Short mmCIF file of C-alpha atoms in Angstrom, two decimals:
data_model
loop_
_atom_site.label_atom_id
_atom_site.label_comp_id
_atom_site.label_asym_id
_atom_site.label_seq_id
_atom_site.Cartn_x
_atom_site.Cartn_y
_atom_site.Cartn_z
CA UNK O 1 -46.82 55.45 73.06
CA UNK O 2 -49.96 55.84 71.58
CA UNK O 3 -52.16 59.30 70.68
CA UNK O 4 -54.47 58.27 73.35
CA UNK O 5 -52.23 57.86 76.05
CA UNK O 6 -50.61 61.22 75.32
CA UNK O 7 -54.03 63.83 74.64
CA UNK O 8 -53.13 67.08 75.40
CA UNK O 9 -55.79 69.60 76.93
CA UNK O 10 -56.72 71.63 72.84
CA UNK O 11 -57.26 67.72 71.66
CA UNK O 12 -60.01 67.19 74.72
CA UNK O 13 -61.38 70.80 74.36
CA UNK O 14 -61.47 70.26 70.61
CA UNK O 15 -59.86 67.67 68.93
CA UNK O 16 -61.31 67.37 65.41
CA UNK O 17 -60.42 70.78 64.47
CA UNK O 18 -59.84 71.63 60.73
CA UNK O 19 -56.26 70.63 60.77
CA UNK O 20 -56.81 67.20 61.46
CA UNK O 21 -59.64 66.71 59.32
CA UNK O 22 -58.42 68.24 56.08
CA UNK O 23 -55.87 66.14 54.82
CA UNK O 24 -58.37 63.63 55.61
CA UNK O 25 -61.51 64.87 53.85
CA UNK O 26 -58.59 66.25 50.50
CA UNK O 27 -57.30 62.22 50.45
CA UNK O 28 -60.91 60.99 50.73
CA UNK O 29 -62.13 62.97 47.68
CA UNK O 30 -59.74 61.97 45.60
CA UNK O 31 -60.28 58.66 44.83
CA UNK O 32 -64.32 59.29 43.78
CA UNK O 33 -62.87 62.21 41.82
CA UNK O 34 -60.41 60.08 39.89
CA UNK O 35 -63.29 58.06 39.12
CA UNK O 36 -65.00 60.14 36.93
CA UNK O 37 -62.18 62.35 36.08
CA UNK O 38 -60.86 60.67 33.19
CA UNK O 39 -63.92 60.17 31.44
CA UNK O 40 -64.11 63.44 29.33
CA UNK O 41 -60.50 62.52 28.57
CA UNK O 42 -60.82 59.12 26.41
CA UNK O 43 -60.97 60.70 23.38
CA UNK O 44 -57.92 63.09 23.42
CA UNK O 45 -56.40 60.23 24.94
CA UNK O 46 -57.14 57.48 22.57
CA UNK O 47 -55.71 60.14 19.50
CA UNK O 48 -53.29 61.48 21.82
CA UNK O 49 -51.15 57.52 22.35
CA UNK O 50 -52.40 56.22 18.92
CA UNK O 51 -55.12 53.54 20.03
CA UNK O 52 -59.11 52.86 19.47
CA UNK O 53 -61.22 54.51 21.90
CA UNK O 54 -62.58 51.28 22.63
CA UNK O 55 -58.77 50.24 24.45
CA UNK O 56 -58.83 53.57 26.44
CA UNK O 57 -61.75 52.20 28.97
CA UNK O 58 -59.29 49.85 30.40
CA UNK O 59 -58.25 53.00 31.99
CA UNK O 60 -61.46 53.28 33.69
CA UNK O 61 -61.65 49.53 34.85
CA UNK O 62 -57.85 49.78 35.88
CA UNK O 63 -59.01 52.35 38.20
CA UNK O 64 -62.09 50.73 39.31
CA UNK O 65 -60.34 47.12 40.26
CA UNK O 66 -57.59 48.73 41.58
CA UNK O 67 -59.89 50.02 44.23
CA UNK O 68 -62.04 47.54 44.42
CA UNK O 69 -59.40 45.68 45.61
CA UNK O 70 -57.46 48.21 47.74
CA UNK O 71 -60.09 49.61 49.62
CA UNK O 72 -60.06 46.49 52.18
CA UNK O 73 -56.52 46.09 51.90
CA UNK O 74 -55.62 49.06 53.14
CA UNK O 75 -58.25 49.18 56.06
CA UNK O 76 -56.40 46.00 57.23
CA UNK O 77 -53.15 47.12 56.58
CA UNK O 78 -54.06 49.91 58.66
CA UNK O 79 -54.84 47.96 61.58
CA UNK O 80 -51.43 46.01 61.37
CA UNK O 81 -48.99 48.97 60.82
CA UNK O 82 -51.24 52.00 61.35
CA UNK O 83 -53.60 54.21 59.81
CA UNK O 84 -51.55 57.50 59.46
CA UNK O 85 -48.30 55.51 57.70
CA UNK O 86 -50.89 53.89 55.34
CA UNK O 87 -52.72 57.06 54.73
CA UNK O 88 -49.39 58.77 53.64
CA UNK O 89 -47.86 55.52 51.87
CA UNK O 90 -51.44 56.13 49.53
CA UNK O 91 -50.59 59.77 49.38
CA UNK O 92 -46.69 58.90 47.68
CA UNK O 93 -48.68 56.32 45.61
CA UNK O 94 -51.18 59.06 44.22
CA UNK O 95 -48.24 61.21 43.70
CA UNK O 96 -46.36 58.64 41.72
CA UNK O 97 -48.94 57.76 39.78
CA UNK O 98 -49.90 60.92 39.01
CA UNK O 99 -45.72 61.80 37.44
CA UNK O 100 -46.01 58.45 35.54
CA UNK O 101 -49.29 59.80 33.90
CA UNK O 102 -47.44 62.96 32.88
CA UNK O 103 -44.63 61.56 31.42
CA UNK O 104 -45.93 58.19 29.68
CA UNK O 105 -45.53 57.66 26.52
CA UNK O 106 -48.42 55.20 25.40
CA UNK O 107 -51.61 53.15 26.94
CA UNK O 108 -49.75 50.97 29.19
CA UNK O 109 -47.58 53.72 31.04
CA UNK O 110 -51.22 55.56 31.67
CA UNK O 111 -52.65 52.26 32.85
CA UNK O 112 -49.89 52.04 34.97
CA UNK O 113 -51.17 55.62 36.13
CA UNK O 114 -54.04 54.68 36.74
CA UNK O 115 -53.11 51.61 39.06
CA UNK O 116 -51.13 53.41 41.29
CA UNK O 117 -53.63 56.69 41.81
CA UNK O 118 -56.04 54.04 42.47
CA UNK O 119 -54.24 52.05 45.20
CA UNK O 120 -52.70 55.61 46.41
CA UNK O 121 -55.98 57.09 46.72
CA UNK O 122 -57.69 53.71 48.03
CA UNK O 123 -55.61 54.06 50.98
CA UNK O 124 -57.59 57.23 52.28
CA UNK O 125 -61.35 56.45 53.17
CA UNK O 126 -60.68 53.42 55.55
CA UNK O 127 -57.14 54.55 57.24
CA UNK O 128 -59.60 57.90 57.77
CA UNK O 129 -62.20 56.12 59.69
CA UNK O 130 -59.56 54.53 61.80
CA UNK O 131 -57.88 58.06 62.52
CA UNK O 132 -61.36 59.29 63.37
CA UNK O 133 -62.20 57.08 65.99
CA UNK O 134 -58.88 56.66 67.12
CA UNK O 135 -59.30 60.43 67.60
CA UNK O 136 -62.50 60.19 68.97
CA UNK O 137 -61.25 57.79 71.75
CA UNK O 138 -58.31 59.88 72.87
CA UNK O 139 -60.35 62.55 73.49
CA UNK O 140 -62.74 60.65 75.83
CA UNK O 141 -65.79 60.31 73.38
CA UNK O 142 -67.60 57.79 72.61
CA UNK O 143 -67.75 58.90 68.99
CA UNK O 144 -67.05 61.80 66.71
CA UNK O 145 -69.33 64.36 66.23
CA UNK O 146 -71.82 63.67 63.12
CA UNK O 147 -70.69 66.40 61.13
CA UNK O 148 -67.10 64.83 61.00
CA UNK O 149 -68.68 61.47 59.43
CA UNK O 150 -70.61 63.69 57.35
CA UNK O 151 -67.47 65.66 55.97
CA UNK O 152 -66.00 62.63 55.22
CA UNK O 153 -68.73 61.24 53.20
CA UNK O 154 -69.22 63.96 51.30
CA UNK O 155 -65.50 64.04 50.30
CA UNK O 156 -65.53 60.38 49.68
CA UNK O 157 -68.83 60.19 48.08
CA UNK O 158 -69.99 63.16 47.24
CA UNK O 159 -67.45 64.22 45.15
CA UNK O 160 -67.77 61.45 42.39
CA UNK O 161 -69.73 63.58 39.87
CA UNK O 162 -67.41 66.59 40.31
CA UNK O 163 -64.96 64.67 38.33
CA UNK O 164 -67.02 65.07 34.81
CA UNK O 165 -67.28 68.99 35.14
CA UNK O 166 -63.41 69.40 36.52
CA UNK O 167 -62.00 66.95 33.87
CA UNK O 168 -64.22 68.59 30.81
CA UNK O 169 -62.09 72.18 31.92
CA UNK O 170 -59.01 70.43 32.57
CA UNK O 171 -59.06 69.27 29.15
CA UNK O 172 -59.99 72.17 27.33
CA UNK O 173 -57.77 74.32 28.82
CA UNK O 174 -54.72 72.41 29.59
CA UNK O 175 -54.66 68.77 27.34
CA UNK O 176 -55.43 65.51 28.44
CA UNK O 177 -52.42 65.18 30.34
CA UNK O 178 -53.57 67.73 33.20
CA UNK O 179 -56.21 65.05 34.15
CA UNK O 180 -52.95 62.99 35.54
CA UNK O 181 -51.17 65.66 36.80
CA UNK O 182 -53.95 67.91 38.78
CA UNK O 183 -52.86 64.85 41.61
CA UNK O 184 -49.47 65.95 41.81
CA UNK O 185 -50.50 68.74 43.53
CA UNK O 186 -53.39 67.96 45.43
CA UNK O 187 -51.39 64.96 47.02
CA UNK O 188 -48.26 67.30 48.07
CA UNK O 189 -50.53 69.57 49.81
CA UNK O 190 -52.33 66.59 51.48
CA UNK O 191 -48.88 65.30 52.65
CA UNK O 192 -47.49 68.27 53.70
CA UNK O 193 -51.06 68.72 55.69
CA UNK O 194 -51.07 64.87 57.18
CA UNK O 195 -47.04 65.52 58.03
CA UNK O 196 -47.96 68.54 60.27
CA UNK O 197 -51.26 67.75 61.43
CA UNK O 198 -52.14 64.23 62.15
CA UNK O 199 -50.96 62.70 65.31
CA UNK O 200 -48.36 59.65 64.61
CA UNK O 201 -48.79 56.25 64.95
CA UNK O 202 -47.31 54.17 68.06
CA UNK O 203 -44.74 52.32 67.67
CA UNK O 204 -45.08 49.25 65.51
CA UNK O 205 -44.75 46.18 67.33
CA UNK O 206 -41.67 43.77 66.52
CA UNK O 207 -42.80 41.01 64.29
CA UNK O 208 -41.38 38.27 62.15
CA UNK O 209 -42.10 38.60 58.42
CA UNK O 210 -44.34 35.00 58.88
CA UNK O 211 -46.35 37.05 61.53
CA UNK O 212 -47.04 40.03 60.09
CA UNK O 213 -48.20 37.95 56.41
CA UNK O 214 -50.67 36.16 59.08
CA UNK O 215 -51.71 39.48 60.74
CA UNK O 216 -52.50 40.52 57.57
CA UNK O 217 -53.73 37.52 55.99
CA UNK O 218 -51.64 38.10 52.64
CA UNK O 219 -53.34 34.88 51.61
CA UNK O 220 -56.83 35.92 51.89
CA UNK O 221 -55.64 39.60 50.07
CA UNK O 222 -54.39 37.82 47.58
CA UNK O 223 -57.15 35.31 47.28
CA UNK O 224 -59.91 38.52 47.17
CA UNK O 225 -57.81 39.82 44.63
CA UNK O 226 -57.81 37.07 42.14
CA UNK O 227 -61.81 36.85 42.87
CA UNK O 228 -62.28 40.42 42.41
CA UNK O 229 -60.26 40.35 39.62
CA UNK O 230 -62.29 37.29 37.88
CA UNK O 231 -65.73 38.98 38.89
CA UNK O 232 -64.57 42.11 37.28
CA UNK O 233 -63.47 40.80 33.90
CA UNK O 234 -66.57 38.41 33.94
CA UNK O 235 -69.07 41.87 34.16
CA UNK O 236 -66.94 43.76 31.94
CA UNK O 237 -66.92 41.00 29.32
CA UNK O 238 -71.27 41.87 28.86
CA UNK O 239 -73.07 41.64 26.98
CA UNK O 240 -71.55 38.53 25.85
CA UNK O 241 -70.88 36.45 28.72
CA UNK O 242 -67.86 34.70 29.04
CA UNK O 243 -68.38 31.52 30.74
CA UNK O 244 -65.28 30.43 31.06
CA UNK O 245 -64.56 33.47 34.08
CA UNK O 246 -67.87 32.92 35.42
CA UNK O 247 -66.46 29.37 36.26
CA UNK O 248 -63.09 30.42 37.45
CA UNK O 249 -65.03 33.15 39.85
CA UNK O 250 -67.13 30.75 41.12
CA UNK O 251 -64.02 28.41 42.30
CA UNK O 252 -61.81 31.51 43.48
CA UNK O 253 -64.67 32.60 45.39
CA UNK O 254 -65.15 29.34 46.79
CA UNK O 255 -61.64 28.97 47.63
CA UNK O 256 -61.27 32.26 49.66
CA UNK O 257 -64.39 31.62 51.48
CA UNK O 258 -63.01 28.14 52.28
CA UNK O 259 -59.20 29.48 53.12
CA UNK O 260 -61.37 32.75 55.25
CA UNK O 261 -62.75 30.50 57.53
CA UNK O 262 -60.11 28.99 58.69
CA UNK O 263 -57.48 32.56 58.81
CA UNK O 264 -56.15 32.92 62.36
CA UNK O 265 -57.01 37.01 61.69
CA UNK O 266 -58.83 36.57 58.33
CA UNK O 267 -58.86 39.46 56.11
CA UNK O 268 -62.33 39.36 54.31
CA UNK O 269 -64.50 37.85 57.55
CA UNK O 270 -66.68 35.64 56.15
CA UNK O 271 -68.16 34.86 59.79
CA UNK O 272 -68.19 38.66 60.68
CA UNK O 273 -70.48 38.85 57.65
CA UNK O 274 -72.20 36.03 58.29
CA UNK O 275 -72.75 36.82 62.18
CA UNK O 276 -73.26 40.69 61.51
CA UNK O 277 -76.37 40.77 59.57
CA UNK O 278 -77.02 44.42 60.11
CA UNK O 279 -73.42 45.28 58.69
CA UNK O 280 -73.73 43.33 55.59
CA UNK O 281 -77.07 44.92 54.75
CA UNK O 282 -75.22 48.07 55.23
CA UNK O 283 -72.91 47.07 52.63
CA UNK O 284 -75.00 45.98 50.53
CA UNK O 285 -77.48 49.53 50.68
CA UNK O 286 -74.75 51.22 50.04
CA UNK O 287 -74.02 49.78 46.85
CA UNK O 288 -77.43 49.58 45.43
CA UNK O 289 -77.28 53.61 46.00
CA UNK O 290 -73.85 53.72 44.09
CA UNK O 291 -75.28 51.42 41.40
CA UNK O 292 -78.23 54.33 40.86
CA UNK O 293 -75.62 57.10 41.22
CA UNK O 294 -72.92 55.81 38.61
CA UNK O 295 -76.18 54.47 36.29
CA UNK O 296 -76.82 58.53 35.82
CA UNK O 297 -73.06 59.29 36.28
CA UNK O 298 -72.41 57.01 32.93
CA UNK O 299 -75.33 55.48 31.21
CA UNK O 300 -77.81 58.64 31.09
CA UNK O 301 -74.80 60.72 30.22
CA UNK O 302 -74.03 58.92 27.22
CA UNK O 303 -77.41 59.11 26.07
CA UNK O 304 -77.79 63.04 26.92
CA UNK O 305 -74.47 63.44 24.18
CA UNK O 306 -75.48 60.80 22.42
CA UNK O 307 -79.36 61.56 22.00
CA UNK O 308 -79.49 65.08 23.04
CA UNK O 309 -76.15 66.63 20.95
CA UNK O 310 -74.73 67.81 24.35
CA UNK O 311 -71.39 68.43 24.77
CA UNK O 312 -69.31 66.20 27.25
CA UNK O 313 -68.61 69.17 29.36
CA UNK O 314 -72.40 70.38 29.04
CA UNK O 315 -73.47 66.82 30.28
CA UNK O 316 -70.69 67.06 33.39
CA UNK O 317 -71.97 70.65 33.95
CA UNK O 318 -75.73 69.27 34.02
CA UNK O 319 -74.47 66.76 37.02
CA UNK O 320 -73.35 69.13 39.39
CA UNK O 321 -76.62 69.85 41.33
CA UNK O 322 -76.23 66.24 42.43
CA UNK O 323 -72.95 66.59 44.07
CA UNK O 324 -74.61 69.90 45.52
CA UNK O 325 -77.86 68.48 46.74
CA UNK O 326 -76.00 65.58 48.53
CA UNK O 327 -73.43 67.72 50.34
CA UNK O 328 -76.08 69.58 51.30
CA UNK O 329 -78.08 66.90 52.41
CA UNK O 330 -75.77 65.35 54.44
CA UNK O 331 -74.59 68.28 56.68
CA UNK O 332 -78.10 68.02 58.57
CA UNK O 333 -78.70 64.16 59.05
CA UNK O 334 -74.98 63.62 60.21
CA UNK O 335 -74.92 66.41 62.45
CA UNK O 336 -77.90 64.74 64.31
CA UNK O 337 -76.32 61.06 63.52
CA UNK O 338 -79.69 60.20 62.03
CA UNK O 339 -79.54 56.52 61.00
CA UNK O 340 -83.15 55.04 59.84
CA UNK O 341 -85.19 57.97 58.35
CA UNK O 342 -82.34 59.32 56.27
CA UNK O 343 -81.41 55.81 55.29
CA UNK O 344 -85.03 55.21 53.77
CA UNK O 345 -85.35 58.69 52.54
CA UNK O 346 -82.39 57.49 50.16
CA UNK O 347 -84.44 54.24 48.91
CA UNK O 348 -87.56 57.05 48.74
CA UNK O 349 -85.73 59.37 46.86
CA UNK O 350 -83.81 56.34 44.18
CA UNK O 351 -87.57 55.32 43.42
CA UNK O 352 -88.38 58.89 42.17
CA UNK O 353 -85.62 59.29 40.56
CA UNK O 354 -85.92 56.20 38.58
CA UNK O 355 -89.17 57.06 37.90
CA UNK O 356 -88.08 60.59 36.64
CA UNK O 357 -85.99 58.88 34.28
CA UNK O 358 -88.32 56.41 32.47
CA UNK O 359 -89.86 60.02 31.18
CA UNK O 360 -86.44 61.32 29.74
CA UNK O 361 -87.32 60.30 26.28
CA UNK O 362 -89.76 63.61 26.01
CA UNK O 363 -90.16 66.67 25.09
CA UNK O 364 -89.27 67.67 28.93
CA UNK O 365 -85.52 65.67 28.84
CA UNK O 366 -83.69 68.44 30.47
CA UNK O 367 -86.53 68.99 33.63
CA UNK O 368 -86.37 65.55 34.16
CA UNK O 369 -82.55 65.18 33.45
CA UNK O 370 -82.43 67.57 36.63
CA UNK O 371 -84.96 66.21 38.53
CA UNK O 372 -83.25 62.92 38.53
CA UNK O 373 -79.60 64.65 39.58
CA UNK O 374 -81.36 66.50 42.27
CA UNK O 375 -83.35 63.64 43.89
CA UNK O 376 -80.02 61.22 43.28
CA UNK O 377 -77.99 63.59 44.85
CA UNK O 378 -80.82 63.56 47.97
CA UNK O 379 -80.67 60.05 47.86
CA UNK O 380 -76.24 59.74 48.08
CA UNK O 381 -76.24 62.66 50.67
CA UNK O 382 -79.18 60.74 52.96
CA UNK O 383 -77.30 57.36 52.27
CA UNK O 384 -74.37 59.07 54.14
CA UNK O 385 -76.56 57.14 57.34
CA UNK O 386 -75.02 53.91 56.44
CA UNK O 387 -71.70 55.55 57.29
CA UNK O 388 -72.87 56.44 60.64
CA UNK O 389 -73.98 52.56 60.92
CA UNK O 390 -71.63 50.86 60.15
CA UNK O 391 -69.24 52.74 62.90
CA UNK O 392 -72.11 51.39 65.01
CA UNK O 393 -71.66 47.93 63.81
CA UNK O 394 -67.99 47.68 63.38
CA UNK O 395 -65.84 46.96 66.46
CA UNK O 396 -62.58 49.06 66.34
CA UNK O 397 -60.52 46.10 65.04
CA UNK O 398 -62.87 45.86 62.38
CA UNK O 399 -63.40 49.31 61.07
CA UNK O 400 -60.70 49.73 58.88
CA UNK O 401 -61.47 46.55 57.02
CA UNK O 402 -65.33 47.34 57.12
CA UNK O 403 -64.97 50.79 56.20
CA UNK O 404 -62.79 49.44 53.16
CA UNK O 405 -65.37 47.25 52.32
CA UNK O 406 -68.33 49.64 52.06
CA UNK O 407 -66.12 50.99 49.07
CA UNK O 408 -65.68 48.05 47.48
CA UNK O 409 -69.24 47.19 47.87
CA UNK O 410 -70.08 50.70 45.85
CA UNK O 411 -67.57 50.13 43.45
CA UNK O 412 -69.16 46.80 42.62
CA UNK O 413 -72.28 48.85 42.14
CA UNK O 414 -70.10 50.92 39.63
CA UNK O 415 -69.01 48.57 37.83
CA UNK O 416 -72.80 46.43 37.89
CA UNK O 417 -73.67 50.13 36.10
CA UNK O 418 -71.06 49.89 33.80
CA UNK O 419 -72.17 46.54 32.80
CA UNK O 420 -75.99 47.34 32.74
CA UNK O 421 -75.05 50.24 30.45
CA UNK O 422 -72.79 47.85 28.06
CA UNK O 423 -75.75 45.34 27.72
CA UNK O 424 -78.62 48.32 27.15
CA UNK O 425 -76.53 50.33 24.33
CA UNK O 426 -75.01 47.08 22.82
CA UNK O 427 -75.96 48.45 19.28
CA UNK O 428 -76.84 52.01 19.99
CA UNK O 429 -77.45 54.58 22.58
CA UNK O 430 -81.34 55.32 22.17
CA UNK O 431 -84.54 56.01 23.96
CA UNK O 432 -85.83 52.66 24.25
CA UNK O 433 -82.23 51.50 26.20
CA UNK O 434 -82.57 54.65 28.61
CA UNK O 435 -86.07 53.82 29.39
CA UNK O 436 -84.54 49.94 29.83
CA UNK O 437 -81.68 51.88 32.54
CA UNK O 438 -84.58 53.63 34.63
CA UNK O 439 -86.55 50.70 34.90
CA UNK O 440 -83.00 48.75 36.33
CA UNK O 441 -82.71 51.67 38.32
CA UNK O 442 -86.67 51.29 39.88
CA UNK O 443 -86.38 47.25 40.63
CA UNK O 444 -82.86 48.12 42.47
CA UNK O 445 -84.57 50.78 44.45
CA UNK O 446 -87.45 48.37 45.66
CA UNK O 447 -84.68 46.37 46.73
CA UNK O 448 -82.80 48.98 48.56
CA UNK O 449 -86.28 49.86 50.18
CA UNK O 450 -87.28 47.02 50.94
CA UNK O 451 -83.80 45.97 52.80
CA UNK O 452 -84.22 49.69 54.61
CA UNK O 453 -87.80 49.24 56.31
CA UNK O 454 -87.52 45.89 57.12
CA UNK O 455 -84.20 46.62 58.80
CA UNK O 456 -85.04 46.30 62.56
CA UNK O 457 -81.35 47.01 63.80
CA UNK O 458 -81.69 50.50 62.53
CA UNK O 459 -81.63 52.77 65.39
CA UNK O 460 -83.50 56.28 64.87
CA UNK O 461 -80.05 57.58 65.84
CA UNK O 462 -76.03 56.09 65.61
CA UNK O 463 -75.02 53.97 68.61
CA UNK O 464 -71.42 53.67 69.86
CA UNK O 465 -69.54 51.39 68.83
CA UNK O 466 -68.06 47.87 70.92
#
């Protein structure tokens, strides 16, 4: 029987409490956290398993594919088996990953790590959303309050830059290892919290195996997988281009576009995307914003130790007013469920920021170092909007896949930054290649404003949903 059919009166008088929404903001966060955690930890690492520093970043891009690919997966999986069992399977995944991490011996038992706390923690933001409105609906609304949205971008979002200042400690105070194991026991409070507090699933419906591989469209997963996969390695492999992936992307893409539109329940919707103009922009907005955001997060970083002679924990420490700002920020616009003025605030606020930056190189570095934290953070917390539009744009069978989507689409943007930053500082970190990132950052930003005015679907305010 399912939550809706079965509301009690406390859900109707107040059914997004803090019980049900913590376990779901504490599995959100941890996936942006993870992102950033580890980066202050490649060094110990490297001299800690006997390998080049160079062979550590696959721990990074293990992370970042791993939830590039995940992220959609698991919003479809939980449409076909539920979003609370997927939301917990991610939880055991986290946890897993987070023991093998402890324990392993050399690079490819902490790659291994790294897999599984990204798949685990993949499984949160999307099976949230779902939860959410399923939530929503049981208690007779036509959506959640703002400030629930809001929450849950900040702990999915938010959070990303947190992950430089809490792994710098971690490692100085406790050894590389802790920067695996802090997840043991963050995920056993988040599934002791899920256990108690989130409603079950309904029953799951009796399928053959051949059904529920075409509910799910294991084809098309594994199809996005392989494309993602090629895509990836192609960007990682800049500043010298290998051609040969470029190729095979093009064809796997091709492929999965061509097996897509002909799924029976198609897993990456090419016609949704096509059809849905207003939630591919979305999409897309949201990962130009990530591609500033993780620009700062990794390229300007570098060049503040680099350049500058700060510490790594000194640079992390220098990033927090942006996770500040944009929680901040957020609590406000989502409250409200202000769509279109926060939404070109955040292409606004990128612009200045990129601006700030091309004046780094100077005398006034560490003003403009925070200037350009502060107004990012303004922009990620604002961007929080797109959030709020695309549960306006997003039918309830699509959510989950659409909400898993919108992470891919800012991990792209990660990894785009990742790949910007490899090409600038191919020889060296300097002035002229941080002054080369800001002025990446300001043609992006035109881009992102330019898709944010001339948006006409952009209500003042979030609509229901279909």
């Amino acid at each position: 029987m399912s939550d809706a059919m079965t509301a009690s009166p406390p859900l109707a008088s107040k059914p997004f409490n803090w019980r049900f929404t913590t376990p779901l903001y504490i599995g959100s966060a941890l996936n942006p956290i993870n992102s950033s955690l580890i980066a202050t930890a490649l060094v110990p690492i490297a001299a800690g398993v006997h390998v080049s520093i160079g062979q550590t970043a696959a721990l990074v891009s293990a992370l970042y594919l791993a939830s590039a690919i995940a992220q959609p997966t698991a919003g479809k999986a939980a449409e076909v088996f539920g979003p609370r069992r997927v939301f917990l399977t991610g939880i055991l995944l986290v946890l897993a990953g987070g023991v093998v991490g402890g324990v392993a011996p050399g690079l490819l038992g902490l790659i291994v790590s790294r897999v599984l706390i990204g798949l685990g923690t993949s499984c949160a933001y999307p099976t949230a959303m779902v939860l959410i409105r399923r939530r929503a609906r049981a208690a007779g609304l036509e959506k959640p309050p703002g400030g629930v949205l809001g929450g849950l971008m900040i702990a999915g979002v938010a959070t990303a830059s947190l992950g430089l200042p809490i792994g710098g400690v971690l490692v100085q105070f406790l050894g590389w290892r802790s920067v695996f194991l802090v997840n043991v026991p963050v995920a056993l409070i988040a599934l002791i919290a899920t256990l108690m507090w989130v409603p079950r699933d309904a029953a799951i419906e009796q399928r053959s195996a051949r059904r529920i591989a075409s509910d799910l469209d294991v084809t098309g997963i594994i199809g996005f997988a392989l494309s993602m996969t090629s895509l990836l390695l192609f960007l990682s492999s800049l500043p010298k281009p290998n051609w040969a992936l470029l190729a095979a992307t093009i064809v796997l893409w091709a492929l999965e576009i061509w097996w897509e539109l002909r799924a029976r329940s198609p897993f990456f919707d090419v016609r949704l995307l096509g059809r849905n103009g207003a939630l591919t922009r979305t999409l897309v907005r949201f990962g130009l914003v990530m591609l500033c955001g993780y620009v700062v997060l990794y390229g300007i970083t570098q060049w503040l130790e680099a350049s500058q002679g700060m510490s790594e924990l000194g640079a992390g420490l220098l990033l927090i007013p942006m996770t500040v700002i944009s929680g901040v920020v957020v609590v406000p616009f989502s409250r409200r469920n202000l769509v279109r003025g926060p939404i070109i605030g955040a292409a606004v606020a990128c612009i200045a920021a990129a601006i700030s930056a091309l004046f780094l190189p100077t005398p006034a570095w560490l003003v403009m170092t925070l200037a350009v934290t502060i107004l990012l953070g303004f922009a990620q917390g604002a961007a929080s909007s797109n959030q709020l539009a695309l549960y306006s744009q997003a039918t309830a069978e699509q959510l989950g896949t659409a909400s898993g989507l919108m992470r891919s689409f800012g991990y792209l943007g990660s990894i785009a930054s990742s790949a910007v930053t490899g090409i600038v500082y191919r020889t060296s970190v300097s002035d002229s290649g941080v002054t080369t990132i800001a002025w990446i950052m300001v043609g992006c930003s035109l881009v992102l404003l330019g898709i944010s005015i001339f948006d006409r679907t952009l209500g003042r305010t979030a609509a229901a949903a279909a």
